[in-house]
Short mmCIF file of N, CA and C in Angstrom, two decimals:
data_model
loop_
_atom_site.label_atom_id
_atom_site.label_comp_id
_atom_site.label_asym_id
_atom_site.label_seq_id
_atom_site.Cartn_x
_atom_site.Cartn_y
_atom_site.Cartn_z
N UNK A 1 0.84 -1.18 0.00
CA UNK A 1 0.00 0.00 0.00
C UNK A 1 0.89 1.24 0.00
N UNK A 2 0.52 2.20 -0.84
CA UNK A 2 1.19 3.49 -0.86
C UNK A 2 0.36 4.43 0.00
N UNK A 3 1.00 5.09 0.95
CA UNK A 3 0.33 6.05 1.82
C UNK A 3 1.11 7.36 1.73
N UNK A 4 0.40 8.42 1.35
CA UNK A 4 1.03 9.73 1.18
C UNK A 4 0.24 10.77 1.98
N UNK A 5 0.92 11.43 2.92
CA UNK A 5 0.31 12.56 3.61
C UNK A 5 0.44 13.77 2.69
N UNK A 6 -0.65 14.48 2.52
CA UNK A 6 -0.65 15.60 1.58
C UNK A 6 -0.20 16.88 2.26
N UNK A 7 -0.30 18.01 1.58
CA UNK A 7 0.15 19.30 2.12
C UNK A 7 -0.55 19.64 3.43
N UNK A 8 -1.78 19.17 3.60
CA UNK A 8 -2.46 19.22 4.90
C UNK A 8 -2.30 17.81 5.44
N UNK A 9 -1.43 17.60 6.44
CA UNK A 9 -1.00 16.24 6.79
C UNK A 9 -2.10 15.31 7.32
N UNK A 10 -3.21 15.86 7.76
CA UNK A 10 -4.29 14.99 8.22
C UNK A 10 -5.01 14.29 7.06
N UNK A 11 -4.85 14.85 5.86
CA UNK A 11 -5.45 14.26 4.66
C UNK A 11 -4.44 13.27 4.08
N UNK A 12 -4.91 12.05 3.84
CA UNK A 12 -4.00 11.02 3.34
C UNK A 12 -4.50 10.45 2.01
N UNK A 13 -3.58 10.32 1.09
CA UNK A 13 -3.82 9.68 -0.20
C UNK A 13 -3.34 8.24 -0.07
N UNK A 14 -4.21 7.30 -0.40
CA UNK A 14 -3.93 5.88 -0.22
C UNK A 14 -4.07 5.17 -1.56
N UNK A 15 -3.10 4.34 -1.88
CA UNK A 15 -3.23 3.52 -3.08
C UNK A 15 -2.95 2.08 -2.68
N UNK A 16 -4.04 1.31 -2.46
CA UNK A 16 -3.85 -0.10 -2.11
C UNK A 16 -3.14 -0.85 -3.25
N UNK A 17 -2.42 -1.87 -2.88
CA UNK A 17 -1.70 -2.67 -3.86
C UNK A 17 -2.68 -3.52 -4.65
N UNK A 18 -2.46 -3.61 -5.96
CA UNK A 18 -3.27 -4.46 -6.83
C UNK A 18 -2.46 -5.66 -7.26
N UNK A 19 -3.09 -6.82 -7.23
CA UNK A 19 -2.48 -8.05 -7.72
C UNK A 19 -3.23 -8.42 -9.00
N UNK A 20 -2.56 -8.28 -10.13
CA UNK A 20 -3.21 -8.45 -11.43
C UNK A 20 -2.69 -9.68 -12.16
N UNK A 21 -3.57 -10.25 -12.95
CA UNK A 21 -3.20 -11.29 -13.90
C UNK A 21 -4.17 -11.22 -15.08
N UNK A 22 -4.15 -12.22 -15.95
CA UNK A 22 -4.97 -12.20 -17.15
C UNK A 22 -6.47 -12.15 -16.86
N UNK A 23 -6.89 -12.53 -15.65
CA UNK A 23 -8.31 -12.54 -15.30
C UNK A 23 -8.81 -11.19 -14.80
N UNK A 24 -7.88 -10.34 -14.32
CA UNK A 24 -8.27 -9.06 -13.73
C UNK A 24 -7.34 -8.73 -12.57
N UNK A 25 -7.92 -8.34 -11.44
CA UNK A 25 -7.08 -7.98 -10.30
C UNK A 25 -7.80 -8.27 -8.99
N UNK A 26 -7.01 -8.23 -7.92
CA UNK A 26 -7.50 -8.32 -6.55
C UNK A 26 -6.83 -7.20 -5.77
N UNK A 27 -7.59 -6.55 -4.89
CA UNK A 27 -7.02 -5.52 -4.03
C UNK A 27 -7.77 -5.49 -2.71
N UNK A 28 -7.09 -5.09 -1.67
CA UNK A 28 -7.74 -4.85 -0.37
C UNK A 28 -8.10 -3.37 -0.33
N UNK A 29 -9.38 -3.03 -0.49
CA UNK A 29 -9.78 -1.62 -0.53
C UNK A 29 -9.92 -1.02 0.86
N UNK A 30 -9.97 -1.85 1.89
CA UNK A 30 -10.02 -1.35 3.26
C UNK A 30 -9.56 -2.44 4.21
N UNK A 31 -8.85 -2.01 5.26
CA UNK A 31 -8.44 -2.90 6.35
C UNK A 31 -8.67 -2.16 7.67
N UNK A 32 -9.21 -2.84 8.64
CA UNK A 32 -9.48 -2.22 9.94
C UNK A 32 -8.19 -1.72 10.59
N UNK A 33 -7.06 -2.36 10.32
CA UNK A 33 -5.81 -1.91 10.95
C UNK A 33 -5.29 -0.60 10.37
N UNK A 34 -5.96 -0.06 9.33
CA UNK A 34 -5.59 1.28 8.86
C UNK A 34 -5.89 2.31 9.94
N UNK A 35 -6.75 1.97 10.90
CA UNK A 35 -7.03 2.91 11.98
C UNK A 35 -5.77 3.22 12.78
N UNK A 36 -4.80 2.30 12.77
CA UNK A 36 -3.51 2.56 13.43
C UNK A 36 -2.79 3.75 12.78
N UNK A 37 -3.14 4.05 11.53
CA UNK A 37 -2.56 5.18 10.80
C UNK A 37 -3.42 6.44 10.94
N UNK A 38 -4.55 6.31 11.63
CA UNK A 38 -5.46 7.43 11.80
C UNK A 38 -6.60 7.43 10.80
N UNK A 39 -6.68 6.41 9.96
CA UNK A 39 -7.73 6.33 8.95
C UNK A 39 -8.93 5.61 9.54
N UNK A 40 -10.00 6.36 9.75
CA UNK A 40 -11.22 5.76 10.28
C UNK A 40 -11.13 5.32 11.72
N UNK A 41 -10.22 5.93 12.49
CA UNK A 41 -10.13 5.58 13.91
C UNK A 41 -11.50 5.76 14.53
N UNK A 42 -11.94 4.78 15.26
CA UNK A 42 -13.28 4.81 15.83
C UNK A 42 -14.28 4.04 15.00
N UNK A 43 -13.89 3.68 13.77
CA UNK A 43 -14.72 2.84 12.94
C UNK A 43 -15.62 3.58 11.97
N UNK A 44 -16.10 2.84 11.01
CA UNK A 44 -17.04 3.34 10.02
C UNK A 44 -18.42 2.76 10.30
N UNK A 45 -19.45 3.57 10.04
CA UNK A 45 -20.81 3.14 10.35
C UNK A 45 -21.72 3.08 9.12
N UNK A 46 -21.27 3.63 8.00
CA UNK A 46 -22.15 3.73 6.84
C UNK A 46 -21.30 3.79 5.59
N UNK A 47 -21.77 3.15 4.52
CA UNK A 47 -21.16 3.28 3.19
C UNK A 47 -22.12 4.07 2.31
N UNK A 48 -21.59 5.03 1.56
CA UNK A 48 -22.39 5.85 0.65
C UNK A 48 -21.87 5.67 -0.76
N UNK A 49 -22.75 5.86 -1.74
CA UNK A 49 -22.36 5.77 -3.14
C UNK A 49 -23.13 6.80 -3.93
N UNK A 50 -22.45 7.47 -4.86
CA UNK A 50 -23.13 8.41 -5.74
C UNK A 50 -22.68 8.20 -7.17
N UNK A 51 -23.63 8.38 -8.08
CA UNK A 51 -23.38 8.31 -9.51
C UNK A 51 -23.56 9.71 -10.09
N UNK A 52 -22.59 10.14 -10.87
CA UNK A 52 -22.71 11.39 -11.62
C UNK A 52 -22.59 11.04 -13.08
N UNK A 53 -23.65 11.28 -13.83
CA UNK A 53 -23.69 10.84 -15.23
C UNK A 53 -22.85 11.71 -16.16
N UNK A 54 -22.80 13.02 -15.90
CA UNK A 54 -22.15 13.94 -16.83
C UNK A 54 -20.72 14.29 -16.42
N UNK A 55 -19.86 14.47 -17.39
CA UNK A 55 -18.52 15.01 -17.16
C UNK A 55 -18.68 16.44 -16.64
N UNK A 56 -17.86 16.81 -15.66
CA UNK A 56 -17.88 18.17 -15.13
C UNK A 56 -18.88 18.39 -14.02
N UNK A 57 -19.55 17.33 -13.57
CA UNK A 57 -20.48 17.46 -12.45
C UNK A 57 -19.72 17.83 -11.20
N UNK A 58 -20.18 18.88 -10.52
CA UNK A 58 -19.56 19.34 -9.28
C UNK A 58 -20.52 19.06 -8.13
N UNK A 59 -19.99 18.46 -7.08
CA UNK A 59 -20.76 18.23 -5.85
C UNK A 59 -19.92 18.73 -4.69
N UNK A 60 -20.56 19.49 -3.81
CA UNK A 60 -19.86 19.97 -2.63
C UNK A 60 -19.81 21.48 -2.60
N UNK A 61 -19.18 21.91 -1.61
CA UNK A 61 -18.30 21.31 -0.62
C UNK A 61 -19.14 20.98 0.63
N UNK A 62 -19.19 19.72 1.03
CA UNK A 62 -20.08 19.25 2.08
C UNK A 62 -19.32 18.77 3.32
N UNK A 63 -20.02 18.83 4.45
CA UNK A 63 -19.55 18.25 5.70
C UNK A 63 -20.75 18.14 6.63
N UNK A 64 -20.55 17.45 7.73
CA UNK A 64 -21.58 17.38 8.77
C UNK A 64 -21.01 17.97 10.05
N UNK A 65 -21.84 18.76 10.74
CA UNK A 65 -21.45 19.36 12.01
C UNK A 65 -21.59 18.35 13.14
N UNK A 66 -20.91 18.64 14.25
CA UNK A 66 -21.03 17.81 15.45
C UNK A 66 -22.47 17.80 15.93
N UNK A 67 -22.95 16.75 16.52
CA UNK A 67 -22.22 15.54 16.91
C UNK A 67 -22.18 14.47 15.82
N UNK A 68 -22.48 14.84 14.57
CA UNK A 68 -22.46 13.89 13.46
C UNK A 68 -21.34 14.18 12.48
N UNK A 69 -20.26 14.82 12.93
CA UNK A 69 -19.12 15.10 12.06
C UNK A 69 -18.58 13.78 11.51
N UNK A 70 -18.30 13.78 10.22
CA UNK A 70 -17.88 12.55 9.55
C UNK A 70 -16.45 12.62 9.05
N UNK A 71 -15.73 11.54 9.28
CA UNK A 71 -14.52 11.25 8.53
C UNK A 71 -14.96 10.46 7.32
N UNK A 72 -14.29 10.64 6.17
CA UNK A 72 -14.68 9.95 4.93
C UNK A 72 -13.47 9.29 4.30
N UNK A 73 -13.64 8.02 3.93
CA UNK A 73 -12.66 7.31 3.13
C UNK A 73 -13.27 7.17 1.75
N UNK A 74 -12.75 7.95 0.79
CA UNK A 74 -13.38 8.15 -0.51
C UNK A 74 -12.62 7.39 -1.59
N UNK A 75 -13.38 6.69 -2.47
CA UNK A 75 -12.76 6.05 -3.62
C UNK A 75 -13.70 6.07 -4.81
N UNK A 76 -13.12 6.01 -5.97
CA UNK A 76 -13.86 6.02 -7.23
C UNK A 76 -13.92 4.57 -7.72
N UNK A 77 -15.13 4.07 -7.99
CA UNK A 77 -15.26 2.68 -8.46
C UNK A 77 -15.62 2.60 -9.94
N UNK A 78 -15.96 3.73 -10.55
CA UNK A 78 -16.18 3.78 -12.00
C UNK A 78 -15.86 5.20 -12.45
N UNK A 79 -15.12 5.32 -13.55
CA UNK A 79 -14.79 6.64 -14.06
C UNK A 79 -13.60 7.27 -13.36
N UNK A 80 -13.67 8.60 -13.21
CA UNK A 80 -12.58 9.36 -12.59
C UNK A 80 -13.13 10.69 -12.10
N UNK A 81 -12.49 11.23 -11.07
CA UNK A 81 -12.93 12.50 -10.50
C UNK A 81 -11.75 13.22 -9.86
N UNK A 82 -11.92 14.53 -9.70
CA UNK A 82 -10.98 15.36 -8.96
C UNK A 82 -11.62 15.57 -7.60
N UNK A 83 -11.00 15.03 -6.55
CA UNK A 83 -11.56 15.03 -5.20
C UNK A 83 -10.82 16.07 -4.34
N UNK A 84 -11.57 16.82 -3.55
CA UNK A 84 -11.03 17.97 -2.82
C UNK A 84 -11.43 17.92 -1.35
N UNK A 85 -10.50 18.31 -0.49
CA UNK A 85 -10.78 18.50 0.93
C UNK A 85 -10.30 19.90 1.32
N UNK A 86 -11.12 20.61 2.11
CA UNK A 86 -10.82 21.97 2.57
C UNK A 86 -10.81 21.98 4.09
N UNK A 87 -9.76 22.51 4.67
CA UNK A 87 -9.66 22.62 6.13
C UNK A 87 -10.58 23.73 6.62
N UNK A 88 -11.58 23.38 7.43
CA UNK A 88 -12.52 24.37 7.97
C UNK A 88 -12.44 24.40 9.50
N UNK A 89 -11.29 24.02 10.06
CA UNK A 89 -11.08 24.04 11.50
C UNK A 89 -10.51 25.42 11.89
N UNK A 90 -11.34 26.23 12.50
CA UNK A 90 -10.90 27.57 12.92
C UNK A 90 -9.68 27.44 13.82
N UNK A 91 -8.67 28.27 13.56
CA UNK A 91 -7.43 28.25 14.33
C UNK A 91 -6.38 27.33 13.77
N UNK A 92 -6.73 26.50 12.80
CA UNK A 92 -5.76 25.59 12.20
C UNK A 92 -4.74 26.37 11.37
N UNK A 93 -3.47 25.95 11.37
CA UNK A 93 -2.48 26.61 10.51
C UNK A 93 -2.85 26.52 9.03
N UNK A 94 -3.67 25.55 8.66
CA UNK A 94 -4.06 25.39 7.25
C UNK A 94 -5.54 25.75 7.02
N UNK A 95 -6.12 26.53 7.93
CA UNK A 95 -7.52 26.93 7.80
C UNK A 95 -7.76 27.58 6.43
N UNK A 96 -8.77 27.09 5.72
CA UNK A 96 -9.11 27.61 4.40
C UNK A 96 -8.27 27.06 3.26
N UNK A 97 -7.27 26.25 3.58
CA UNK A 97 -6.43 25.64 2.54
C UNK A 97 -7.12 24.38 2.02
N UNK A 98 -6.76 24.00 0.81
CA UNK A 98 -7.35 22.81 0.19
C UNK A 98 -6.28 21.92 -0.39
N UNK A 99 -6.62 20.66 -0.55
CA UNK A 99 -5.81 19.69 -1.29
C UNK A 99 -6.74 18.94 -2.23
N UNK A 100 -6.20 18.51 -3.36
CA UNK A 100 -7.00 17.77 -4.32
C UNK A 100 -6.20 16.64 -4.93
N UNK A 101 -6.90 15.55 -5.22
CA UNK A 101 -6.28 14.36 -5.81
C UNK A 101 -7.22 13.81 -6.87
N UNK A 102 -6.66 13.36 -7.98
CA UNK A 102 -7.45 12.66 -8.98
C UNK A 102 -7.61 11.21 -8.54
N UNK A 103 -8.86 10.80 -8.36
CA UNK A 103 -9.17 9.42 -8.00
C UNK A 103 -9.75 8.73 -9.23
N UNK A 104 -9.26 7.53 -9.53
CA UNK A 104 -9.76 6.80 -10.69
C UNK A 104 -10.09 5.36 -10.30
N UNK A 105 -11.05 4.80 -11.03
CA UNK A 105 -11.38 3.39 -10.82
C UNK A 105 -10.20 2.51 -11.18
N UNK A 106 -9.46 2.86 -12.23
CA UNK A 106 -8.33 2.04 -12.67
C UNK A 106 -7.25 1.95 -11.60
N UNK A 107 -6.95 3.06 -10.97
CA UNK A 107 -5.89 3.06 -9.93
C UNK A 107 -6.40 2.50 -8.61
N UNK A 108 -7.67 2.74 -8.31
CA UNK A 108 -8.20 2.28 -7.03
C UNK A 108 -7.70 3.10 -5.86
N UNK A 109 -7.17 4.28 -6.14
CA UNK A 109 -6.63 5.12 -5.07
C UNK A 109 -7.77 5.77 -4.27
N UNK A 110 -7.46 6.21 -3.05
CA UNK A 110 -8.47 6.71 -2.13
C UNK A 110 -7.95 7.96 -1.41
N UNK A 111 -8.88 8.67 -0.80
CA UNK A 111 -8.54 9.84 0.00
C UNK A 111 -9.21 9.70 1.36
N UNK A 112 -8.41 9.86 2.43
CA UNK A 112 -8.94 9.89 3.79
C UNK A 112 -9.11 11.36 4.18
N UNK A 113 -10.34 11.72 4.54
CA UNK A 113 -10.69 13.08 4.93
C UNK A 113 -11.29 13.01 6.33
N UNK A 114 -10.57 13.46 7.36
CA UNK A 114 -11.10 13.36 8.72
C UNK A 114 -12.17 14.43 9.00
N UNK A 115 -12.87 14.31 10.12
CA UNK A 115 -13.81 15.37 10.51
C UNK A 115 -13.09 16.72 10.59
N UNK A 116 -13.83 17.79 10.29
CA UNK A 116 -13.24 19.12 10.32
C UNK A 116 -12.84 19.62 8.94
N UNK A 117 -13.18 18.86 7.92
CA UNK A 117 -12.85 19.21 6.55
C UNK A 117 -14.11 19.14 5.69
N UNK A 118 -14.23 20.07 4.75
CA UNK A 118 -15.30 20.02 3.77
C UNK A 118 -14.80 19.19 2.58
N UNK A 119 -15.73 18.51 1.91
CA UNK A 119 -15.39 17.61 0.82
C UNK A 119 -16.23 17.92 -0.42
N UNK A 120 -15.58 17.86 -1.57
CA UNK A 120 -16.29 18.03 -2.83
C UNK A 120 -15.52 17.37 -3.95
N UNK A 121 -16.16 17.28 -5.12
CA UNK A 121 -15.47 16.68 -6.25
C UNK A 121 -16.07 17.16 -7.56
N UNK A 122 -15.30 16.93 -8.62
CA UNK A 122 -15.72 17.21 -10.00
C UNK A 122 -15.42 15.97 -10.83
N UNK A 123 -16.42 15.49 -11.57
CA UNK A 123 -16.22 14.29 -12.38
C UNK A 123 -15.41 14.61 -13.64
N UNK A 124 -14.55 13.66 -13.99
CA UNK A 124 -13.68 13.80 -15.16
C UNK A 124 -14.11 12.90 -16.31
N UNK A 125 -14.94 11.92 -16.02
CA UNK A 125 -15.45 10.98 -17.02
C UNK A 125 -16.94 10.80 -16.80
N UNK A 126 -17.68 10.40 -17.85
CA UNK A 126 -19.11 10.16 -17.66
C UNK A 126 -19.34 8.93 -16.78
N UNK A 127 -20.51 8.90 -16.15
CA UNK A 127 -20.94 7.77 -15.32
C UNK A 127 -19.91 7.42 -14.25
N UNK A 128 -19.44 8.45 -13.56
CA UNK A 128 -18.48 8.26 -12.48
C UNK A 128 -19.23 7.90 -11.20
N UNK A 129 -18.73 6.86 -10.54
CA UNK A 129 -19.33 6.41 -9.27
C UNK A 129 -18.30 6.58 -8.16
N UNK A 130 -18.74 7.26 -7.11
CA UNK A 130 -17.93 7.52 -5.93
C UNK A 130 -18.52 6.72 -4.77
N UNK A 131 -17.67 6.01 -4.05
CA UNK A 131 -18.08 5.29 -2.84
C UNK A 131 -17.27 5.82 -1.68
N UNK A 132 -17.92 5.96 -0.54
CA UNK A 132 -17.15 6.38 0.62
C UNK A 132 -17.73 5.84 1.90
N UNK A 133 -16.80 5.43 2.76
CA UNK A 133 -17.13 5.01 4.11
C UNK A 133 -17.14 6.25 4.99
N UNK A 134 -18.09 6.32 5.93
CA UNK A 134 -18.15 7.47 6.83
C UNK A 134 -18.17 7.00 8.27
N UNK A 135 -17.66 7.87 9.14
CA UNK A 135 -17.50 7.52 10.55
C UNK A 135 -18.68 7.94 11.42
N UNK A 136 -19.70 8.57 10.83
CA UNK A 136 -20.91 8.95 11.56
C UNK A 136 -22.08 8.83 10.60
N UNK A 137 -23.25 8.56 11.15
CA UNK A 137 -24.44 8.43 10.31
C UNK A 137 -24.84 9.77 9.72
N UNK A 138 -25.52 9.71 8.58
CA UNK A 138 -26.04 10.93 7.97
C UNK A 138 -27.12 11.54 8.85
N UNK A 139 -27.07 12.86 8.99
CA UNK A 139 -28.08 13.61 9.72
C UNK A 139 -28.42 14.85 8.89
N UNK A 140 -29.65 14.91 8.38
CA UNK A 140 -30.06 16.05 7.56
C UNK A 140 -29.90 17.36 8.32
N UNK A 141 -30.17 17.35 9.61
CA UNK A 141 -30.08 18.55 10.44
C UNK A 141 -28.63 19.07 10.55
N UNK A 142 -27.67 18.17 10.45
CA UNK A 142 -26.26 18.53 10.62
C UNK A 142 -25.51 18.62 9.29
N UNK A 143 -26.23 18.43 8.19
CA UNK A 143 -25.66 18.48 6.85
C UNK A 143 -25.38 19.95 6.49
N UNK A 144 -24.12 20.29 6.28
CA UNK A 144 -23.70 21.67 6.03
C UNK A 144 -22.79 21.73 4.81
N UNK A 145 -22.40 22.93 4.44
CA UNK A 145 -21.47 23.08 3.33
C UNK A 145 -21.00 24.50 3.16
N UNK A 146 -20.05 24.66 2.26
CA UNK A 146 -19.54 25.97 1.86
C UNK A 146 -19.46 26.00 0.34
N UNK A 147 -19.43 27.19 -0.21
CA UNK A 147 -19.45 27.38 -1.66
C UNK A 147 -18.24 26.73 -2.33
N UNK A 148 -18.52 26.00 -3.39
CA UNK A 148 -17.48 25.27 -4.12
C UNK A 148 -16.48 26.21 -4.78
N UNK A 149 -16.92 27.43 -5.08
CA UNK A 149 -16.07 28.37 -5.81
C UNK A 149 -15.70 29.59 -4.97
N UNK A 150 -15.61 29.41 -3.67
CA UNK A 150 -15.24 30.50 -2.76
C UNK A 150 -13.89 31.07 -3.21
N UNK A 151 -13.83 32.36 -3.59
CA UNK A 151 -12.57 32.92 -4.09
C UNK A 151 -11.47 32.97 -3.03
N UNK A 152 -11.83 33.00 -1.76
CA UNK A 152 -10.82 33.01 -0.70
C UNK A 152 -10.12 31.65 -0.59
N UNK A 153 -10.81 30.59 -0.95
CA UNK A 153 -10.22 29.25 -0.93
C UNK A 153 -9.48 29.01 -2.24
N UNK A 154 -10.05 29.43 -3.34
CA UNK A 154 -9.43 29.40 -4.68
C UNK A 154 -9.00 27.99 -5.11
N UNK A 155 -9.93 27.06 -5.05
CA UNK A 155 -9.65 25.70 -5.53
C UNK A 155 -9.41 25.77 -7.04
N UNK A 156 -8.37 25.09 -7.48
CA UNK A 156 -8.05 25.01 -8.92
C UNK A 156 -8.83 23.85 -9.52
N UNK A 157 -10.13 24.06 -9.70
CA UNK A 157 -11.00 23.02 -10.28
C UNK A 157 -10.59 22.76 -11.73
N UNK A 158 -10.82 21.54 -12.22
CA UNK A 158 -10.55 21.27 -13.64
C UNK A 158 -11.38 22.22 -14.52
N UNK A 159 -10.87 22.56 -15.67
CA UNK A 159 -11.55 23.48 -16.57
C UNK A 159 -12.92 23.01 -17.01
N UNK A 160 -13.18 21.71 -16.91
CA UNK A 160 -14.47 21.19 -17.33
C UNK A 160 -15.53 21.25 -16.23
N UNK A 161 -15.18 21.78 -15.04
CA UNK A 161 -16.16 21.91 -13.94
C UNK A 161 -17.33 22.76 -14.43
N UNK A 162 -18.54 22.21 -14.31
CA UNK A 162 -19.72 22.85 -14.87
C UNK A 162 -20.62 23.40 -13.75
N UNK A 163 -20.63 24.71 -13.53
CA UNK A 163 -21.48 25.29 -12.48
C UNK A 163 -22.96 24.96 -12.67
N UNK A 164 -23.39 24.71 -13.90
CA UNK A 164 -24.79 24.37 -14.14
C UNK A 164 -25.16 23.01 -13.55
N UNK A 165 -24.15 22.20 -13.21
CA UNK A 165 -24.41 20.87 -12.64
C UNK A 165 -24.71 20.91 -11.15
N UNK A 166 -24.51 22.06 -10.51
CA UNK A 166 -24.72 22.15 -9.06
C UNK A 166 -26.18 21.91 -8.69
N UNK A 167 -26.37 21.26 -7.55
CA UNK A 167 -27.72 21.10 -7.02
C UNK A 167 -28.20 22.46 -6.50
N UNK A 168 -29.51 22.60 -6.32
CA UNK A 168 -30.05 23.84 -5.75
C UNK A 168 -29.43 24.10 -4.39
N UNK A 169 -29.27 23.06 -3.59
CA UNK A 169 -28.68 23.19 -2.26
C UNK A 169 -27.25 23.75 -2.36
N UNK A 170 -26.46 23.18 -3.28
CA UNK A 170 -25.06 23.61 -3.40
C UNK A 170 -24.93 25.04 -3.93
N UNK A 171 -25.89 25.50 -4.72
CA UNK A 171 -25.87 26.87 -5.23
C UNK A 171 -26.04 27.90 -4.11
N UNK A 172 -26.63 27.50 -3.01
CA UNK A 172 -26.95 28.42 -1.92
C UNK A 172 -25.98 28.35 -0.74
N UNK A 173 -24.92 27.55 -0.87
CA UNK A 173 -23.99 27.42 0.25
C UNK A 173 -23.20 28.71 0.47
N UNK A 174 -22.90 29.04 1.74
CA UNK A 174 -22.19 30.28 2.04
C UNK A 174 -20.70 30.19 1.75
N UNK A 175 -20.08 31.36 1.67
CA UNK A 175 -18.62 31.42 1.64
C UNK A 175 -18.10 30.97 3.01
N UNK A 176 -16.87 30.50 3.05
CA UNK A 176 -16.30 30.06 4.32
C UNK A 176 -16.32 31.19 5.35
N UNK A 177 -16.01 32.41 4.94
CA UNK A 177 -15.98 33.56 5.87
C UNK A 177 -17.35 33.85 6.46
N UNK A 178 -18.42 33.43 5.79
CA UNK A 178 -19.78 33.69 6.27
C UNK A 178 -20.38 32.50 7.01
N UNK A 179 -19.67 31.40 7.08
CA UNK A 179 -20.16 30.20 7.75
C UNK A 179 -19.79 30.23 9.23
N UNK A 180 -20.63 29.67 10.09
CA UNK A 180 -20.27 29.58 11.52
C UNK A 180 -19.01 28.74 11.70
N UNK A 181 -18.40 28.89 12.85
CA UNK A 181 -17.20 28.10 13.20
C UNK A 181 -17.67 26.74 13.71
N UNK A 182 -17.88 25.81 12.79
CA UNK A 182 -18.37 24.49 13.16
C UNK A 182 -17.30 23.65 13.85
N UNK A 183 -16.03 23.90 13.50
CA UNK A 183 -14.94 23.10 14.05
C UNK A 183 -13.84 24.02 14.55
N UNK A 184 -13.19 23.62 15.60
CA UNK A 184 -12.03 24.35 16.14
C UNK A 184 -10.83 23.42 16.13
N UNK A 185 -9.71 23.94 15.63
CA UNK A 185 -8.48 23.16 15.58
C UNK A 185 -8.05 22.83 17.01
N UNK A 186 -7.60 21.62 17.22
CA UNK A 186 -7.18 21.18 18.52
C UNK A 186 -8.30 20.63 19.37
N UNK A 187 -9.54 20.89 18.98
CA UNK A 187 -10.69 20.40 19.74
C UNK A 187 -11.18 19.07 19.21
N UNK A 188 -10.60 18.62 18.12
CA UNK A 188 -11.08 17.39 17.47
C UNK A 188 -10.45 16.18 18.12
#
């Protein structure tokens, strides 16, 4: 397994080893002992899956507030996407900073995003399917987000990102500066 801590060290890029032959491949997409590395410490309680049919579909930036804050282990099982995490922990040295990784079904690579980070993505291929394990159950009341195109965050989205693909909910998300302080660095 390849494990890479990104520019925000709490975010980890994971590429499980693939064993391939003429029939296809085998890979371990998750192991409970990854919690020793900080991935999913405390366990996962739910698996989520989303399909985005069109290239350039943008979803996010989403997170859940306490007491339903979620860590997410994200992977692409069909197609490809540009996956993003934004630090929204007030007081953090990387507050408002983002990291992004291209996740593809072919590579089987993943991104670990702990609580305290907003998550979003842009599809790079049609019929892209994203699967992710989460460390807390979904709660509509605690479902929050920030604007995907916040100029203060300045995510370098792929040029094919299509603002017309946003959901009504995502179109109304606030800028980070206008959002409450849902998370505090050091309190997690």
